[in-house]
Coordinates of C-alpha atoms and ligand atoms in Angstrom, one line a residue:
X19 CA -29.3 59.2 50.0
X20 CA -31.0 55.9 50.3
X21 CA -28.7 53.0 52.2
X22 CA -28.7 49.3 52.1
X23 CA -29.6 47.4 55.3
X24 CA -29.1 43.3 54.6
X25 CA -31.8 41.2 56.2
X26 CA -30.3 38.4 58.2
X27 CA -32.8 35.8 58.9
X28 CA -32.1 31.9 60.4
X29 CA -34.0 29.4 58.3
X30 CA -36.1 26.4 58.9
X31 CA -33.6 23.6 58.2
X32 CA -33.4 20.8 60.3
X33 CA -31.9 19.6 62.7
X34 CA -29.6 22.8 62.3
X35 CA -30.7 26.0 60.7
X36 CA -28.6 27.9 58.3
X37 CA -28.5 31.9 58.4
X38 CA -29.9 33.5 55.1
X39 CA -30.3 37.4 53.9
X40 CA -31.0 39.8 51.2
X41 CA -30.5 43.0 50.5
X42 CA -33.3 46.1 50.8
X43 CA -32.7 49.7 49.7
X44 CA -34.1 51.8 52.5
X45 CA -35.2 55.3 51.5
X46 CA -33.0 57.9 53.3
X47 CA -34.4 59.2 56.9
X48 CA -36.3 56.1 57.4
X49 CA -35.2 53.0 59.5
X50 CA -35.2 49.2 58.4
X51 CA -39.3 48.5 57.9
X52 CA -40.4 44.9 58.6
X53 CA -40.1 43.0 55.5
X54 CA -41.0 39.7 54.3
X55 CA -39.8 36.6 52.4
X56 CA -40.2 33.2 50.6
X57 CA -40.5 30.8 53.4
X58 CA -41.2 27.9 51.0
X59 CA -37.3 28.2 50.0
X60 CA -36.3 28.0 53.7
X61 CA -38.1 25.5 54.7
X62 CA -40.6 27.6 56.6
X63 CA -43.7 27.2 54.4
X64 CA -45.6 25.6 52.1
X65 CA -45.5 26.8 48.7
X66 CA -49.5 27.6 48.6
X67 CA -49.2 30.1 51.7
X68 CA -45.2 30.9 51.2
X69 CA -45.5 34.7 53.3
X70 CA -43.2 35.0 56.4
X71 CA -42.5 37.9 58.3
X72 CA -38.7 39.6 59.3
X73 CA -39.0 41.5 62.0
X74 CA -35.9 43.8 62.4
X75 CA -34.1 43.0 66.4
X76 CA -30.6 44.1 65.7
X77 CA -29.4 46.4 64.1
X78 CA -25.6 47.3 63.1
X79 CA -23.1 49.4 60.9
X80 CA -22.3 47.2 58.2
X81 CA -18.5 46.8 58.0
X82 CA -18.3 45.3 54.8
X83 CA -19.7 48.1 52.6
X84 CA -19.5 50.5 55.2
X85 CA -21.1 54.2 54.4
X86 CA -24.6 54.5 55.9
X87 CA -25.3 50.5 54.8
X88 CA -26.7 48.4 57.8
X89 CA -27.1 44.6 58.5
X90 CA -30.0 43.7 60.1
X91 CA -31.0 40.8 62.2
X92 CA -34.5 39.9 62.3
X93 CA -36.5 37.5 63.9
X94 CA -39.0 34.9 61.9
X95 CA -42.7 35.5 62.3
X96 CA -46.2 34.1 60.9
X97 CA -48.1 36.8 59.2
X98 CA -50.2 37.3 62.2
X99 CA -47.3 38.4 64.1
X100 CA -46.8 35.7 65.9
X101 CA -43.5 33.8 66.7
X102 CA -42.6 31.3 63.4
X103 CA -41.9 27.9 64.9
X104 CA -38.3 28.3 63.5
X105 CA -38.1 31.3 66.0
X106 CA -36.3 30.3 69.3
X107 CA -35.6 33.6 70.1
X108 CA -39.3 34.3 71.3
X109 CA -38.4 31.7 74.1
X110 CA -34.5 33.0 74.9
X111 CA -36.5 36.6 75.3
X112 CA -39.5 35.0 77.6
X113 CA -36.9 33.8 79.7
X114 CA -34.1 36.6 80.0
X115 CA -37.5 38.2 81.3
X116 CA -38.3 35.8 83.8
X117 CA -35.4 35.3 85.8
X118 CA -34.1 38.9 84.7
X119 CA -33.2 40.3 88.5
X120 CA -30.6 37.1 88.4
X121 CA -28.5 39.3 85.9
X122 CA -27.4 36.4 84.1
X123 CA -24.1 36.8 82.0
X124 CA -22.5 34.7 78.9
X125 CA -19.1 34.7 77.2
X126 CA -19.7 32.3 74.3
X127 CA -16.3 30.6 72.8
X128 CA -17.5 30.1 69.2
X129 CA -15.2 27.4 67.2
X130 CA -15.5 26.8 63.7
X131 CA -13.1 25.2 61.1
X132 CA -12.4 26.7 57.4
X133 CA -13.1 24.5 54.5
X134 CA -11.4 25.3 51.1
X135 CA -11.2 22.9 47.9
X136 CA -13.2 19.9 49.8
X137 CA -11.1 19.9 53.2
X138 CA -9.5 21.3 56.0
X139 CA -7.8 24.6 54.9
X140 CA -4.7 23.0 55.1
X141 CA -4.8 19.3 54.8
X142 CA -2.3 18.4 52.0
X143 CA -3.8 16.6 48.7
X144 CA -3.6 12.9 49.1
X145 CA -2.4 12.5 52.5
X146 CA -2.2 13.7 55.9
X147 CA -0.5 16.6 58.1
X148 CA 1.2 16.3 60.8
X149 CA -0.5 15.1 63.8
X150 CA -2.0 18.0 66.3
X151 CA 0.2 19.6 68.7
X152 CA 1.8 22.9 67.4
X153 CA -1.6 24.0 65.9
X154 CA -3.1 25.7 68.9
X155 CA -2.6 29.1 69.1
X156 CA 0.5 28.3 66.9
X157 CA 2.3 30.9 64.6
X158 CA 4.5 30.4 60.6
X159 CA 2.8 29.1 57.9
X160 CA 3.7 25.4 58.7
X161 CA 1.0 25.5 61.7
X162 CA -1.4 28.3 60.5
X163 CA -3.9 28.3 57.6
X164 CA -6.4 31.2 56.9
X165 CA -5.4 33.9 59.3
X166 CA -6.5 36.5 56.9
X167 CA -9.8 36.1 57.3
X168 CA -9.6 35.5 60.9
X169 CA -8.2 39.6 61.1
X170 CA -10.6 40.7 58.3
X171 CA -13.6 39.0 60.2
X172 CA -12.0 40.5 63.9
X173 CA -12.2 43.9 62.4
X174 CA -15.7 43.7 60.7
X175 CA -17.0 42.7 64.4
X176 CA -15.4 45.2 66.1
X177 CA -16.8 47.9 63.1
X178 CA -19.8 46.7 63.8
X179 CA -19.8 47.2 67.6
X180 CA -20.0 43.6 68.5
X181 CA -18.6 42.1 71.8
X182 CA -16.1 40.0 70.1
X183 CA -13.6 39.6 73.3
X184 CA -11.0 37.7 71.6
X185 CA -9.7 34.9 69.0
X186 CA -7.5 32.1 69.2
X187 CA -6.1 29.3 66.2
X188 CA -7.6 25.8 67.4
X189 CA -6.0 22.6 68.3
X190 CA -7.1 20.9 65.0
X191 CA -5.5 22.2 61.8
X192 CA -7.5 25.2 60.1
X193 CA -10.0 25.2 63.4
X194 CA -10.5 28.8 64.5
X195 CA -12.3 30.0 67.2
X196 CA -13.6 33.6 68.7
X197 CA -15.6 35.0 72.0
X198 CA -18.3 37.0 72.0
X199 CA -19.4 38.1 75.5
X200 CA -19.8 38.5 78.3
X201 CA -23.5 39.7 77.8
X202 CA -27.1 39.1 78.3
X203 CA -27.7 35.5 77.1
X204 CA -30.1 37.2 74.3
X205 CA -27.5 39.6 73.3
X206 CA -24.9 36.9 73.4
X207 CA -26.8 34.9 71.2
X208 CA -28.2 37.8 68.6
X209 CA -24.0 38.6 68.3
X210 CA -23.1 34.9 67.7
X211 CA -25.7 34.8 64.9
X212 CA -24.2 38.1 63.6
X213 CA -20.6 37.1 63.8
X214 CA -21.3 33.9 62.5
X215 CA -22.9 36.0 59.2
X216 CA -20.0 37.9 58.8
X217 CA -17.6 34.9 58.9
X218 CA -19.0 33.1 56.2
X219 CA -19.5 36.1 54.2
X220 CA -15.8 37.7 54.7
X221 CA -14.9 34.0 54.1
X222 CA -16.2 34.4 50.5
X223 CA -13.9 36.9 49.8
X224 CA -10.8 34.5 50.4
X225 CA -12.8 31.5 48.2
X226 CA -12.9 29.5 51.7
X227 CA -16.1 28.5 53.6
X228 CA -16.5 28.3 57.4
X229 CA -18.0 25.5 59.1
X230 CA -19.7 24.8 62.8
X231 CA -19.5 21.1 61.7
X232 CA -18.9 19.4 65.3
X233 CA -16.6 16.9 64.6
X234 CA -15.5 18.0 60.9
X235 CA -12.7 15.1 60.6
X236 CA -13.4 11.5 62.6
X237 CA -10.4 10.5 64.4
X238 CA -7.1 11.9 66.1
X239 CA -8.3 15.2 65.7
X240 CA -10.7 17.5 67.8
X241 CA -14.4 18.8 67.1
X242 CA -15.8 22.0 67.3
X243 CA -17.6 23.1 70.0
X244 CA -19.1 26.2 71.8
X245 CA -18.5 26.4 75.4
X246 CA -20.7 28.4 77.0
X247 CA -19.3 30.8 79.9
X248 CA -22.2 32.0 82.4
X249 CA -22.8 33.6 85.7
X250 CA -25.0 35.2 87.3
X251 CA -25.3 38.3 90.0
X252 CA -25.0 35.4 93.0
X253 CA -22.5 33.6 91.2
X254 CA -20.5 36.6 91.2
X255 CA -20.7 37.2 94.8
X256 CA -20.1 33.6 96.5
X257 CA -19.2 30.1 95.7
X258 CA -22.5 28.0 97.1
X259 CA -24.1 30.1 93.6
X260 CA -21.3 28.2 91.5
X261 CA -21.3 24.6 93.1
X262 CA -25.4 25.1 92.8
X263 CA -25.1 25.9 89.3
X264 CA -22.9 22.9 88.7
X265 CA -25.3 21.0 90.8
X266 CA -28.3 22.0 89.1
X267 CA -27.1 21.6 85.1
X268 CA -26.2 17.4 86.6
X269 CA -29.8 17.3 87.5
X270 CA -31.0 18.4 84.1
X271 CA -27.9 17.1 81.9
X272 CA -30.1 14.9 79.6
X273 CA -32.1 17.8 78.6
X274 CA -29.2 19.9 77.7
X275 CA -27.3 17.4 75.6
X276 CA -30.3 17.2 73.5
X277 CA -30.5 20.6 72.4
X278 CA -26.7 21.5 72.5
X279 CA -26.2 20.8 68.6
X280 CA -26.8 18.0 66.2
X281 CA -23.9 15.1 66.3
X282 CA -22.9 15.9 69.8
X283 CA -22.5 12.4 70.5
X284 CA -19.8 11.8 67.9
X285 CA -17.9 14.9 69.3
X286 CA -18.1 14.8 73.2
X287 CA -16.4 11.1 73.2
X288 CA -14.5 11.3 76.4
X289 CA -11.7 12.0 74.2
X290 CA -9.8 15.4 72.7
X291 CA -10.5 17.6 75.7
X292 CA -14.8 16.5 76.3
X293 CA -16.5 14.6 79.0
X294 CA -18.5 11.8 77.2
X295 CA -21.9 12.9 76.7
X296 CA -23.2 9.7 78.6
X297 CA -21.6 11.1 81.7
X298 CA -22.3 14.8 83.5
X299 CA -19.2 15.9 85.5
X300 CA -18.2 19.0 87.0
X301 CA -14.4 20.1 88.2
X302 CA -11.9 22.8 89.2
X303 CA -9.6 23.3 86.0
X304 CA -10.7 20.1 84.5
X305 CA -11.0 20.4 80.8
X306 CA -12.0 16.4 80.6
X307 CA -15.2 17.8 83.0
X308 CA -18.7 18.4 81.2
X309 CA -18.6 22.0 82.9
X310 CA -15.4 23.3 84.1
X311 CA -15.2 25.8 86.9
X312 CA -12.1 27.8 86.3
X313 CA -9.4 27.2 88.7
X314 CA -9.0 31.6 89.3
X315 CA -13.3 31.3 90.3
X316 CA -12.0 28.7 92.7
X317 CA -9.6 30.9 94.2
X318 CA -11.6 33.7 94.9
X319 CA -14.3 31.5 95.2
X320 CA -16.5 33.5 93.2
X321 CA -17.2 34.4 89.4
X322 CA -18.0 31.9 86.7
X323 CA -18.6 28.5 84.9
X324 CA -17.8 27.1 81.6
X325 CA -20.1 24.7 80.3
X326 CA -17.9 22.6 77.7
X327 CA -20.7 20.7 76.5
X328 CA -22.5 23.1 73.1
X329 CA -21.2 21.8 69.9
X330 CA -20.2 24.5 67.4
X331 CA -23.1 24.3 65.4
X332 CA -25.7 24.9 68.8
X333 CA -28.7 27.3 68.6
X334 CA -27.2 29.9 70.9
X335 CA -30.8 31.2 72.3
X336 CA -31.7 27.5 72.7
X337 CA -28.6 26.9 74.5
X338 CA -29.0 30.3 77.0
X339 CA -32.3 30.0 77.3
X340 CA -31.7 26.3 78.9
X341 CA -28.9 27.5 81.0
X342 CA -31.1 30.6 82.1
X343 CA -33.8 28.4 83.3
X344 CA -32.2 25.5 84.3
X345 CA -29.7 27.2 86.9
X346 CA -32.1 29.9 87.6
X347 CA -35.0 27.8 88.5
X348 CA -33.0 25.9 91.2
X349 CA -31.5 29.1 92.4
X350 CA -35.1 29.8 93.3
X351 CA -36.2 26.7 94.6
Ligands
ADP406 P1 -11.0 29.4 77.6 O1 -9.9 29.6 78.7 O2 -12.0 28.3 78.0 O3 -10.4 29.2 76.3 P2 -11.9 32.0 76.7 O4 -10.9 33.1 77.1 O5 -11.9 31.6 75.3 O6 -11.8 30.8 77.7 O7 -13.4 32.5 76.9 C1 -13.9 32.9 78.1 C2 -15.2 33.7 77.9 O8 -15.8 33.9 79.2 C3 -15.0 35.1 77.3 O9 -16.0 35.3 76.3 C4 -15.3 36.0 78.5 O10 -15.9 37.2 78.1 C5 -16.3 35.2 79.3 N1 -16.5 35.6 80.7 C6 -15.6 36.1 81.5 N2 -16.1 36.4 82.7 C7 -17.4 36.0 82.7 C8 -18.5 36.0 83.6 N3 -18.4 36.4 84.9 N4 -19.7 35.5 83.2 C9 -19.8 35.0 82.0 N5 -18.9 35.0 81.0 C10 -17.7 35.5 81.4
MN407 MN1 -11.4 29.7 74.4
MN408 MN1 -11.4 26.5 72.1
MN409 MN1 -13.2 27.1 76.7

């Protein structure tokens, strides 16, 4: 029997892409053939020479229709098989690569806020709720809104053999969040698209849309972001690794700011658990720190880092590619 594989793809939208797919029937016995696609509706073409390439990276069970069906990320190329511009994957690949005998290691915390009838899930019709503070990991339908799709979207990862390591409700009413990780920072990042696919789809189901909006509602309440967990093979085995890594991300902080996810500014304040994005900090335990080194690493004086920084609607090979290179590069030096 022929089986369905659905082409995931990341447009060309600036300044942050969307994820887009469509459905090919794949003759039985075969696998998922490279495929093609308007890029003049993506923003990856002109109209007068439209043609760009998906070439299949991942490929998955699909847990939505289940059977022999497949999703199917893909990367974006030019016909002549090289990288799209649109495609930072090419670069997160080049430099997993490089600095591959460092064994770098993510666990991505991916935050996201649902969205139904023009607001928060949650936020009652002409007026407020009340303030946050019993939202957070809360429980009874005074504090939580959408938990349905939260288990329908667990399960479809875990169907589909992602590394989803856990989920948690979020400080801000209707904010979510879920792990992916810890793995390779292009893994990491091929998941987070992929889970990110299936949230919004299994979303549909419930008439409510997900969002990576950083700072969805301006005030009192907190954004969205995307800390970004990371070691590597020294890290693992002695502390110098993590205060260099600390070290090294302050010497580079403007860079990364820059390419951690459009609005960052109005989300990393100084307020609502961020480090202002002005300022690069580094602590034990200090969730006001721009990267926060967690108080058990500091005991045994070995393990990880969070960097607290990534807004929720980051590039995830953008953002382990920097990390990758960044920390790596001075590890070297
Ligand atoms: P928080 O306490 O900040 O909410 P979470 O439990 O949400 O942290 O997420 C921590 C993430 O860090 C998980 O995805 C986990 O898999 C990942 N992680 C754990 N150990 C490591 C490690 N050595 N290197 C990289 N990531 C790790
Ligand atoms: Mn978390
Ligand atoms: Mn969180
Ligand atoms: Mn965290």
């Amino acid at each position: 029997m022929p089986y369905r594989a659905e082409y995931i793809w990341i447009d060309g939208l600036t300044p942050t892409s969307k994820l887009r797919s469509k459905t090919k029937i794949v003759p039985d016995g075969q696998e998922p053939p490279i495929w093609g696609f308007d890029g003049s509706s993506t923003e990856q073409a002109p109209g007068d020479s439209s043609d760009c390439v998906l070439k299949p990276v991942l490929t998955v069970p699909d847990p939505i229709r289940g059977g022999d069906d497949v999703l199917v990320l893909n990367e974006v190329l030019n016909v002549d098989m090289t990288p799209h511009p649109s495609n930072t994957r090419a670069q997160a690949v080049a430099t997993a690569e490089r600095y591959a005998e460092h064994e770098a290691w993510f666990g991505i915390e991916q935050e996201y806020t649902f969205f139904k009838d023009g607001r928060p899930h949650g936020w009652p019709i002409g007026g407020f709720p009340a303030p946050q503070g019993g939202y957070y990991c809360g429980v009874g339908a005074d504090e939580i809104w959408g938990r349905d799709v939260v288990e329908a979207h667990t399960e479809a990862c875990m169907k589909a053999g992602l590394e989803i390591s856990g989920t948690n409700a979020e400080v801000m009413i209707g904010q979510w969040e879920f792990q992916i990780g810890p793995l390779d920072g292009v893994a990491v990042a091929d998941q987070i698209w992929l889970a990110r696919w299936l949230l919004y789809r299994l979303a549909e189901e419930y008439d409510i849309s997900a969002h990576l909006n950083p700072k969805p509602v301006e005030g009192d309440w907190n954004g969205a972001g995307a800390h970004t967990n990371f070691s590597t093979k020294e890290m693992r085995e002695n502390y110098d690794a993590i205060i260099a890594a600390c070290e090294a991300l302050g010497k580079k902080a403007d860079l990364h700011i820059e390419n951690y996810g459009a609005g960052i500014e109005r989300r990393l304040t100084g307020l609502h658990e961020t480090a202002p994005w002005t300022e690069y900090s580094y602590g034990v335990s200090d969730r006001g720190a721009s990267v926060r080194i967690p108080w058990q690493v500091a005991k045994e004086g070995k393990g990880y880092i969070e960097d607290r920084r990534p807004n929720a609607n980051m590039d995830p090979y953008v953002v382990t590619h920097l990390i990758t290179d960044t920390v790596c590069s001075a590890l070297e030096a």
